[in-house]
Coordinates of C-alpha atoms and ligand atoms in Angstrom, one line a residue:
M460 CA 7.6 13.4 25.0
L461 CA 9.3 10.2 25.2
D462 CA 8.0 9.1 22.2
Q463 CA 10.4 12.0 20.6
V464 CA 12.9 11.5 22.5
Y465 CA 12.6 8.2 20.9
R466 CA 12.0 9.0 17.5
K467 CA 15.0 11.2 17.4
A468 CA 17.1 9.1 19.5
V469 CA 16.9 6.3 16.6
L470 CA 17.1 8.9 13.4
T471 CA 20.3 10.0 14.6
V472 CA 21.8 6.8 15.0
T473 CA 20.3 5.6 11.9
S474 CA 21.9 8.1 10.2
N475 CA 25.4 7.2 10.8
P476 CA 26.9 5.9 7.8
N477 CA 28.8 3.1 9.9
V478 CA 25.2 2.0 11.2
E479 CA 23.6 1.8 7.6
K480 CA 26.6 -0.1 6.4
I481 CA 25.7 -3.0 8.6
V482 CA 21.6 -2.7 8.2
R483 CA 22.2 -3.0 4.5
A484 CA 25.0 -5.9 5.0
R485 CA 22.7 -7.9 7.6
G486 CA 19.6 -6.4 8.0
K487 CA 18.1 -7.1 4.6
G488 CA 15.8 -10.1 5.0
L489 CA 14.3 -8.6 8.1
V490 CA 13.8 -5.5 6.1
K491 CA 11.4 -7.3 4.0
R492 CA 8.6 -7.2 6.5
F493 CA 8.3 -3.8 5.6
V494 CA 9.3 -3.4 2.4
A495 CA 8.1 -5.3 -0.5
S496 CA 10.7 -5.7 -2.9
E497 CA 13.0 -4.0 -4.6
D498 CA 11.7 -4.1 -8.4
I499 CA 8.5 -3.8 -9.8
P500 CA 7.3 -7.3 -10.2
G501 CA 8.2 -8.0 -6.6
V502 CA 5.7 -4.8 -5.4
L503 CA 3.1 -5.8 -8.0
R504 CA 3.0 -9.7 -6.5
A505 CA 2.6 -8.0 -3.0
A506 CA -0.4 -6.0 -4.5
K507 CA -2.0 -9.2 -5.8
E508 CA -1.6 -11.2 -2.5
L509 CA -3.1 -8.2 -0.4
E510 CA -6.3 -8.0 -3.3
Q511 CA -7.1 -12.0 -2.1
D512 CA -7.8 -10.3 1.4
G513 CA -9.9 -7.3 -0.4
I514 CA -7.1 -5.0 0.5
G515 CA -6.3 -2.4 -2.2
A516 CA -2.3 -0.8 -2.7
I517 CA -1.0 2.4 -2.5
L518 CA 2.4 1.4 -4.7
D519 CA 5.1 4.2 -3.1
Q520 CA 8.6 4.0 -5.3
L521 CA 11.1 5.2 -3.1
G522 CA 13.4 7.7 -3.6
E523 CA 14.2 9.7 -1.5
F524 CA 18.0 12.3 -1.8
I525 CA 17.7 12.5 -5.8
D526 CA 19.3 15.5 -6.4
S527 CA 19.9 16.8 -10.3
P528 CA 17.0 17.2 -12.4
E529 CA 18.2 14.7 -15.0
Q530 CA 18.0 12.0 -11.7
C531 CA 14.3 13.8 -10.9
N532 CA 13.1 12.7 -14.3
E533 CA 14.7 9.3 -14.3
F534 CA 12.6 8.5 -11.1
A535 CA 9.4 10.1 -12.6
Q536 CA 9.8 7.8 -15.5
Q537 CA 10.1 5.3 -13.5
V538 CA 7.0 6.0 -11.6
L539 CA 5.8 6.0 -15.4
D540 CA 7.2 2.5 -15.6
L541 CA 5.1 1.2 -12.6
I542 CA 2.2 2.7 -13.8
E543 CA 2.0 0.9 -17.3
Q544 CA 3.3 -2.5 -15.7
A545 CA 0.3 -2.5 -13.1
H546 CA -2.4 -1.3 -15.3
A547 CA -0.5 -4.4 -17.5
Q548 CA -0.9 -6.7 -14.8
G549 CA -4.2 -5.9 -13.9
V550 CA -3.2 -3.4 -10.8
E551 CA -4.9 -0.6 -9.9
P552 CA -2.5 2.6 -10.6
Y553 CA -2.9 4.3 -7.4
V554 CA 0.5 5.4 -6.2
S555 CA 2.2 8.0 -3.7
I556 CA 4.8 10.1 -4.8
K557 CA 6.9 12.5 -3.0
L558 CA 7.3 15.7 -4.9
S559 CA 10.9 16.2 -3.9
S560 CA 11.6 13.1 -5.2
V561 CA 10.6 14.4 -8.7
G562 CA 12.1 17.7 -8.7
Q563 CA 10.0 20.0 -6.3
G564 CA 12.4 23.1 -5.7
K565 CA 13.8 23.0 -8.8
T566 CA 13.2 25.5 -11.7
V567 CA 13.5 23.8 -15.2
N568 CA 12.2 25.7 -18.5
G569 CA 10.8 28.1 -16.1
E570 CA 8.8 25.6 -14.1
D571 CA 8.8 23.9 -10.9
L572 CA 10.0 20.3 -12.2
G573 CA 7.9 18.7 -9.7
L574 CA 4.9 20.2 -10.8
T575 CA 5.8 19.3 -14.6
N576 CA 6.7 15.4 -13.7
A577 CA 3.9 15.2 -11.3
R578 CA 1.4 16.1 -14.6
R579 CA 3.2 13.7 -16.6
I580 CA 2.3 10.9 -13.7
I581 CA -1.1 11.7 -12.9
R582 CA -1.9 12.0 -16.3
K583 CA -1.0 8.5 -17.2
A584 CA -2.4 7.4 -13.6
S585 CA -5.5 9.0 -15.2
E586 CA -5.8 7.4 -18.1
Y587 CA -5.9 4.0 -16.7
G588 CA -8.3 4.7 -14.0
G589 CA -5.1 5.0 -11.6
F590 CA -4.9 7.9 -8.6
V591 CA -2.0 9.6 -7.3
C592 CA -1.4 11.1 -3.8
L593 CA 0.9 13.5 -3.2
D594 CA 3.0 12.2 0.1
M595 CA 3.8 15.2 2.8
E596 CA 7.4 15.8 3.7
D597 CA 8.9 17.8 6.5
H598 CA 7.3 21.2 7.5
P599 CA 9.0 23.5 5.1
L600 CA 7.9 21.9 2.0
V601 CA 4.1 22.2 3.2
D602 CA 3.2 25.5 1.9
L603 CA 4.6 24.5 -1.7
T604 CA 3.1 21.2 -1.9
L605 CA -0.4 22.4 -0.8
A606 CA 0.2 24.8 -3.8
Q607 CA 1.0 22.7 -6.2
F608 CA -1.8 20.1 -5.0
R609 CA -4.3 23.2 -5.7
T610 CA -3.1 23.4 -9.5
L611 CA -3.5 20.0 -9.8
V612 CA -6.9 19.3 -8.7
G613 CA -7.5 22.7 -10.9
E614 CA -6.1 20.9 -13.8
F615 CA -7.1 17.1 -13.4
G616 CA -9.6 16.9 -10.8
N617 CA -10.2 16.0 -7.4
K618 CA -11.1 12.1 -8.2
A619 CA -7.3 11.8 -10.0
V620 CA -5.0 13.5 -7.4
G621 CA -5.0 13.7 -3.5
T622 CA -2.7 14.5 -0.9
V623 CA -1.7 14.5 3.0
L624 CA -2.2 16.3 6.3
Q625 CA 0.0 16.1 9.3
S626 CA -1.8 16.1 12.8
Y627 CA 1.5 17.1 14.4
L628 CA 1.5 20.0 12.6
F629 CA -0.4 23.5 14.3
R630 CA -1.2 24.3 10.7
S631 CA -2.7 21.8 9.6
L632 CA -6.3 22.3 10.7
K633 CA -6.2 25.8 8.8
D634 CA -4.7 23.9 6.0
R635 CA -8.0 21.5 5.8
D636 CA -10.1 24.6 6.1
S637 CA -8.2 26.5 3.4
L638 CA -8.8 23.4 0.8
D639 CA -12.4 22.7 1.5
D640 CA -13.3 24.4 -1.8
L641 CA -11.5 21.6 -3.5
Q642 CA -13.5 19.2 -1.8
P643 CA -9.8 17.4 -1.7
N644 CA -9.5 13.4 -1.3
I645 CA -6.9 14.0 1.9
R646 CA -5.0 11.2 3.6
M647 CA -4.5 12.1 7.1
V648 CA -1.4 11.1 9.2
K649 CA 0.3 11.6 12.2
G650 CA 3.5 12.5 10.8
A651 CA 6.6 10.7 10.5
Y652 CA 9.6 13.9 10.5
L653 CA 11.5 15.3 13.6
E654 CA 9.7 18.9 13.4
P655 CA 10.6 21.7 16.1
E656 CA 8.5 22.6 18.6
T657 CA 7.7 25.9 16.8
V658 CA 5.9 23.8 14.1
A659 CA 4.6 20.7 16.0
Y660 CA 2.9 18.9 19.0
K661 CA 5.1 17.2 21.0
D662 CA 3.2 15.3 23.3
K663 CA 1.0 12.7 21.9
A664 CA -2.0 13.6 23.3
D665 CA -2.2 16.6 21.2
V666 CA -1.5 14.7 17.9
D667 CA -3.9 12.1 18.7
A668 CA -6.6 14.6 19.5
N669 CA -5.8 16.9 16.7
Y670 CA -5.8 13.8 14.3
R671 CA -9.3 13.2 15.4
R672 CA -10.4 16.8 14.6
L673 CA -8.7 16.3 11.8
V674 CA -10.3 13.4 10.2
Y675 CA -13.9 14.4 11.8
Q676 CA -13.8 17.5 9.8
H677 CA -12.8 16.1 6.8
M678 CA -15.5 13.4 7.0
K679 CA -18.3 15.9 8.1
A680 CA -17.7 18.0 5.1
G681 CA -18.6 15.4 2.7
N682 CA -14.7 15.1 1.9
Y683 CA -13.0 11.3 0.8
T684 CA -11.2 11.0 3.8
N685 CA -8.3 8.0 4.0
V686 CA -7.6 7.9 7.5
A687 CA -3.9 6.6 7.4
T688 CA -3.2 5.1 11.2
H689 CA -2.1 1.6 13.1
D690 CA -3.9 3.2 16.3
E691 CA -7.2 1.2 16.8
K692 CA -8.4 2.8 19.3
I693 CA -8.7 6.0 16.8
I694 CA -9.8 3.2 13.7
D695 CA -12.7 2.6 16.3
D696 CA -14.0 5.7 17.1
V697 CA -13.6 6.6 13.2
K698 CA -16.0 3.8 12.9
H699 CA -18.2 5.4 15.4
F700 CA -18.2 8.5 14.2
A701 CA -19.0 7.4 11.0
L702 CA -22.1 5.3 11.9
I703 CA -23.5 8.1 14.7
H704 CA -23.3 10.5 11.4
D705 CA -24.7 8.5 8.5
I706 CA -21.0 8.7 6.9
P707 CA -21.5 6.3 3.9
R708 CA -18.4 3.3 4.1
D709 CA -17.5 4.8 0.4
Q710 CA -16.9 8.5 1.5
F711 CA -13.6 7.1 3.6
E712 CA -11.0 4.2 3.7
F713 CA -8.3 3.0 6.4
Q714 CA -4.5 3.0 5.3
M715 CA -2.1 1.1 6.7
L716 CA 1.6 0.4 6.2
Y717 CA 3.0 -2.9 4.7
G718 CA 3.8 -5.6 7.4
I719 CA 2.1 -3.3 10.3
R720 CA -1.0 -4.4 11.8
R721 CA -1.8 -7.1 9.2
D722 CA -4.0 -8.6 11.4
L723 CA -6.2 -5.4 11.5
Q724 CA -6.0 -4.5 8.0
K725 CA -7.8 -8.2 7.2
D726 CA -10.5 -7.8 10.0
L727 CA -11.6 -4.4 8.5
A728 CA -11.6 -5.9 5.2
M729 CA -13.7 -8.5 6.4
Q730 CA -15.8 -6.6 8.2
G731 CA -16.8 -4.4 4.6
Y732 CA -14.6 -2.0 5.3
R733 CA -12.6 -0.1 2.4
V734 CA -8.7 -0.9 3.1
R735 CA -5.5 -0.1 1.4
T736 CA -2.0 -0.6 2.2
Y737 CA 0.7 1.7 1.4
I738 CA 3.7 -1.3 -0.4
A739 CA 7.0 1.0 -0.4
Y740 CA 9.6 -0.7 -2.8
G741 CA 12.6 0.0 -4.5
P742 CA 16.4 0.0 -3.7
A743 CA 16.5 3.3 -1.7
W744 CA 14.9 1.9 0.8
Y745 CA 17.0 2.6 4.2
P746 CA 15.5 6.1 4.9
Y747 CA 11.8 4.8 4.7
F748 CA 12.9 1.7 6.9
T749 CA 14.7 4.3 9.5
R750 CA 11.5 6.3 10.2
R751 CA 9.3 2.8 10.4
I752 CA 11.7 1.8 13.0
A753 CA 11.5 5.5 14.6
E754 CA 8.0 4.7 15.1
T755 CA 7.8 2.1 18.0
P756 CA 10.3 0.3 19.7
R757 CA 8.4 -2.8 18.9
N758 CA 10.6 -2.5 15.3
A759 CA 13.7 -1.6 16.6
L760 CA 13.5 -4.8 18.8
F761 CA 12.3 -6.9 16.0
I762 CA 15.6 -5.6 14.2
V763 CA 17.8 -6.1 16.4
K764 CA 17.0 -9.7 17.6
G765 CA 16.9 -10.7 13.8
M766 CA 20.2 -9.3 13.1
L767 CA 21.8 -11.1 16.4
K768 CA 20.4 -14.0 15.3
G769 CA 22.3 -13.7 11.9
Ligands
LIG1434 P1 1.0 5.6 16.2 O1 2.3 6.4 15.7 O2 0.5 6.6 17.5 O3 0.6 4.6 17.0 C1 -0.4 3.9 17.4 C2 0.2 2.0 17.3 O4 0.1 1.8 15.8 C3 1.1 1.9 17.9 O5 0.9 1.4 19.3 C4 1.3 0.7 17.4 O6 0.9 -0.5 17.8 C5 0.4 0.8 16.1 N1 2.1 1.4 15.3 C6 2.0 2.2 14.7 N2 3.3 2.4 13.9 C7 4.0 1.4 13.8 C8 4.8 0.6 13.0 N3 6.1 1.2 12.4 N4 5.1 -0.6 13.8 C9 4.6 -1.6 14.2 N5 3.0 -0.9 15.0 C10 3.1 0.4 14.8 N6 4.0 10.4 7.2 C11 4.0 11.7 6.7 O7 4.6 12.4 7.7 N7 3.9 12.0 5.2 C12 3.4 10.9 4.3 O8 3.0 11.3 3.4 C13 3.2 10.1 5.1 N8 2.0 8.5 4.3 C14 1.8 7.8 5.0 C15 0.9 6.9 4.7 C16 0.3 6.1 5.3 C17 -0.6 4.9 4.2 C18 0.4 5.5 6.5 C19 -0.8 4.4 7.3 C20 1.2 6.6 7.2 C21 2.0 7.5 6.5 N9 2.7 8.3 7.1 C22 3.4 9.6 6.4 C23 3.4 7.6 8.1 C24 2.5 8.5 9.9 O9 2.7 9.5 9.8 C25 2.8 7.9 11.2 O10 4.3 8.1 11.3 C26 2.7 6.2 11.2 O11 1.6 6.0 10.7 C27 2.5 6.1 12.4 O12 1.2 6.9 13.2 P2 0.6 6.0 13.2 O13 -0.7 6.9 13.2 O14 0.2 4.5 13.1 O15 0.1 6.0 15.4

């Protein structure tokens, strides 16, 4: 419950334009801890550094609040450029996209523009042996995202595209069951948005219990599972679960965010687990950054202390 109060307070304060102005002016250096770069060369450099520690990368061009179809197409083109440049530099083109950024919900030429642009991106990534994960946004977008995911797996296969389920949503276990016929590659997360109590668990213990259920069921069903959490207790439990159920290490991976629990990421890679870090980049970093601050007071303290130092 306290987590929810903290999250709501941070997201409310940071949505104030004056706060945004101050953070943009004074917090840029500190933001680098969580947002690797504003451009493609910078994000590819970060991916190569991780590679030296045996850690893969998920490349995420930030682009929330993109409005017109033209902006959506332009954003999709930037993701295509990213894939081209990643391939050219020997970085695996494993990208994550938010369908809303590429036109989800906008009909152009009789089709949802998000679906059209997702196709372009998946086609390009597949050409280079890459992968595209469809991020999950807030709850009104879940139905459409899962329907579009089903369409895209039908067209490109489950090795080319995956999606995300959030354990704070009551519906996610049923959603997982309903996707099972696709043998889908799914990233399990707890969920990062401010959701009403009509649709989401509010207590952390419930969110965590549901997280374990989602991961275990997905693994047991023989599906590739991306265990995207920094929760060390859950990570230990998943390692144990895999061991006692003979789930091979190439059927799951741990995923974390850039700049968070770097020690744990390295340790897991050294223990021989697959590990991938989600690297967000781009000029539109502010909403992503505020969600990270909303996740734990420790991050808010880190930023405030840094800004006070000047
Ligand atoms: P939880 O919040 O319970 O924290 C457990 C412990 O982890 C904390 O005690 C702390 O030690 C550490 N920790 C967690 N967050 C931290 C932070 N920001 N800074 C420092 N320490 C931290 N969400 C979503 O809604 N849609 C999506 O598509 C995605 N995609 C995604 C991809 C990847 C690779 C990851 C890792 C996460 C996401 N998320 C997401 C975000 C996710 O929903 C969630 O908000 C964060 O992962 C934080 O939750 P944890 O599971 O880490 O645990």
